[in-house]
Amino acid sequence: MADDGMLMNFSIADTVIKPEAKFKGGTWRDRLVAKKRSAHRGSEKDPKDAAARNAASKNPNQIQIGPRPAKRQRTEESSHSSHRPGGDRRQHQTPRDPRHFVSSLFTSNPEPRNAEEPKPEGEQEEAKPTNAPLIDGLDTFTNLGLSPNLAAHLLTKLELKAPTAIQKSSIGQLLKEESDAFIQAETGSGKTLAYLLPLVQRIMDLSKATKEHNENQVHRDSGLFAIVLAPTRELCKQISVVLENILRCANWLVCGTVIGGEKKKSEKARLRKGLNILVATPGRLADHLDNTEALDVSNVRWLVLDEGDRLMDMGFEEELQGIVKKLDARQRPSRVPGVPTRRTTILCSATLKMNVQKLGEISLKDAVHIKADPADEDENASKKDEEDSFRVPAQLKQSYAIVAPKLRLVSLTAYLKRTFIRKGSVMKAIVFMSCADSVDFHFELFSRNQDREQQKKDEEEGEKEKPEEKEELSPHGTIAPGRAFSNPGNPVLLHRLHGSLPQNVRTATLGSFSRSTEACVMICTDVAARGLDLPNVDLVVEYDPAFSSDDHTHRIGRTARVGRDGRALIFLQPGCEENYVEILKRGYRDGGKALTRTDANEILKRGFGSNDSRKKNWEEKTTDWQMDVERWALENPEYLEMARRAYQSHVRAYATHIAAERPMFNIKELHLGHLAKSFALRDRPGKINVPGLRPGQEDTKKDFKAARNGAAGTKRKVGAEDKAPGTTDLDDAARKMRAKMRENMAGASEFNLA
Ligand SMILES: Nc1ncnc2c1ncn2[C@@H]1O[C@H](COP(=O)(O)OP(=O)(O)OP(=O)(O)O)[C@@H](O)[C@H]1O
């Protein structure tokens, strides 16, 4: 029976705790409190208390939230000897420390506030993909106005048979009109080609015009006609690869990137040779505009801001304003026939609101709103509420798990175990966390070698073999076997990615994840949330919910791309976080009928359970696993510090949700003690304080400051007149805090300022 297992769950008999137990370590006050508690338990006679305890131990998961039950000072001996159901496999005893508290996994957990909604009757129809190419045969690239040459190239070389809905809307519009545009469509709907194809076609057409004027065909020295800006280096590289592929059918045109991360000298050399289309990060472009004479922008007639809403955000805004002003000031009539007189600006994102005003005031003129389905525009115009939410691909199956803080780590492990139980069911999964420290800690934890005996033996027998294995997997320590959820039949490769890693490491890690043909998991921060087109991602797990619902849309959009299936799971804690479900529902046209709910017990049963009744039940196994990682952290000072840092950074990050969503992520409701357990910590929250910066962070912090202050010019105070309409002081405060957080702890540059 399921409940049986809970008895082992440290619900120890009082007799086990000897009254004469000695408490060592800590301050005299800690020792006194511990001693008193121990004495109090020994003398407790109150039958009411005993009855309450009995009831609790019968069904510990049913404990009501109310006055918290008195906590017990548990000794390491007691939890080891009487409650390690796996027997005395490991005799190791860690020193007792009154600052440590070994709490039970399955007791005192808060219950969900909201009851599960009844499932709609009847079988749910599978939703049709909403971001797939239009394969009805009516729409072809040639019909939309692309030249037969370009359309044939798309078909034969890039295997693109038909446009997607957003490509259909945007190619027609951008080929025939000069007006500025907002391109907004679901993630994975092909927005990159939606702006690149008309752009390339227009520049190819310039060649035709020059020939008609009996002039030489346009070539790399004819001028820079278009600039594409994107917030991360990774995204810039991705766009540049797509562009190079298109330009293979027009090899007289040349594109290039300036994105930082490599020597400025080689970028300058590239600019000097001449480019027709430039892909850049804002910081690096601003830098070259100031310092590279060879960069002539007088002919630039198209400016694309990919992930435009992100580029409007703090950190990029000033740079962008500077860039636009310089482009305006340096624009000259072109000597190339057919070049438009005015510059067109195109903003593109899955979460673009028409009210992005900041840049609009400078540059956008009568912009048209290009959407995949024109019907959406009328619908949204009438529903103000929905303007703030964005659709997710209809075929994307989302679920949410209500998981109490203490059960978070074991639930994530169980979920991944279950996911990769069989080879082939899931190829790649991305797990999003709130900060770099948390990513690093979980990477170490999930890749740790559990079989310590074997580990020791390995070290003794063949010290050389071990590093070789690591070397082969990852020269940078960002790729390792995901032992916590691998099994012999399906080994899973674990990757970690965040903005505090050096650029070459980021590129190598992302490349490995992208190319891998084996099952793999990438634990990352929001650095991988936007724009990245990684093949075969079947699952996205939001272990920590995103800082804004827009970011959530981008994160889950790494799966279910161009008509393919995909799944996403978000972890929510019982209480105010449950209200986030309404936001999840708003992403669907049908109100989220297919959204499913699960809970920790279900996940744990599936992940740690076994059909074999002779084996330990899932609660025992879960507890064993948790105890094991807690001991691992305690025994290894390096990992213990990582765990503490991760916890600390996580709590700080939690405070930075956008103002509008903060009532759903109320830090005052966060149970810090319970949360610590999900970082394998036995420390009391008040005692967790890791001073200083994480190793290696000093440099990144300097880089961040240099990038922020250098490229953007002198720091400017944001006054009330500078605020975007609709933003509040709270918004500003949260954004500033997020920026500060990035700078100080969790990674200097989640989004590179180049
Ligand atoms: N017409 C098409 N037919 C088939 N595949 C396409 C088509 N257009 C684009 N794709 C592919 O779809 C994938 C997603 O494209 P892209 O990255 O441009 O999407 P997106 O809408 O910009 O996504 P996000 O919002 O996440 O940035 C790419 O692998 C691209 O090659």
Coordinates of N, CA, C and O in Angstrom, one line a residue, residues 3 22 38 64 146 192 212 218 283 391 408 493 525 527 550 608 676 713 724 728:
D3 N 0.6 4.1 1.4 CA 0.9 4.8 2.6 C 1.9 4.1 3.5 O 2.5 4.8 4.4
K22 N 23.9 14.0 22.4 CA 24.7 15.2 22.6 C 24.6 16.0 21.3 O 24.7 15.5 20.2
S38 N 14.8 18.3 22.3 CA 14.9 16.9 22.5 C 14.3 16.5 23.9 O 13.6 15.5 24.0
Q64 N -2.9 19.4 6.7 CA -3.6 20.7 6.3 C -2.6 21.8 6.6 O -1.8 21.8 7.5
L146 N 8.0 35.8 -55.4 CA 9.5 35.5 -55.4 C 9.8 35.1 -56.8 O 9.0 34.5 -57.5
T192 N 11.9 33.9 -39.6 CA 13.2 34.3 -40.2 C 13.1 34.4 -41.7 O 13.5 35.5 -42.3
E212 N 19.5 47.1 -66.3 CA 18.7 47.9 -67.3 C 19.4 49.2 -67.5 O 19.2 49.9 -68.6
V218 N 25.0 44.4 -59.2 CA 25.3 44.7 -57.8 C 26.3 43.6 -57.3 O 26.1 42.5 -57.6
G283 N 25.1 45.8 -29.6 CA 26.3 46.4 -28.9 C 27.5 46.4 -29.9 O 28.2 47.4 -30.0
R391 N -0.5 33.4 -28.7 CA -0.9 32.1 -29.0 C 0.4 31.2 -29.0 O 1.4 31.6 -29.4
R408 N 10.4 19.2 -5.2 CA 10.7 19.7 -6.6 C 11.9 18.9 -7.2 O 11.8 18.4 -8.3
L493 N 22.7 12.2 -22.6 CA 23.8 13.1 -22.5 C 23.3 14.5 -21.9 O 22.3 15.0 -22.4
T525 N 19.5 28.6 -18.8 CA 18.8 29.7 -18.4 C 18.1 30.3 -19.6 O 18.1 29.6 -20.7
V527 N 18.9 32.1 -21.7 CA 19.8 32.4 -22.9 C 19.4 31.6 -24.1 O 19.6 32.0 -25.2
D550 N 5.6 36.3 -21.5 CA 6.1 36.4 -22.9 C 7.3 35.4 -23.0 O 7.5 34.7 -24.0
F608 N 9.9 6.7 -9.9 CA 10.7 5.9 -9.0 C 10.0 4.6 -8.7 O 10.5 3.7 -8.0
A676 N 14.9 24.8 0.4 CA 16.3 24.4 0.6 C 16.5 23.0 0.4 O 17.5 22.5 -0.2
G713 N 27.5 54.2 -24.2 CA 27.9 55.6 -23.8 C 27.7 55.7 -22.3 O 27.6 54.8 -21.6
A724 N 8.3 54.0 -21.1 CA 7.3 53.6 -22.1 C 5.9 53.8 -21.6 O 5.7 53.6 -20.4
T728 N 5.3 51.0 -15.2 CA 5.2 51.6 -13.9 C 6.5 51.6 -13.2 O 7.5 50.9 -13.7

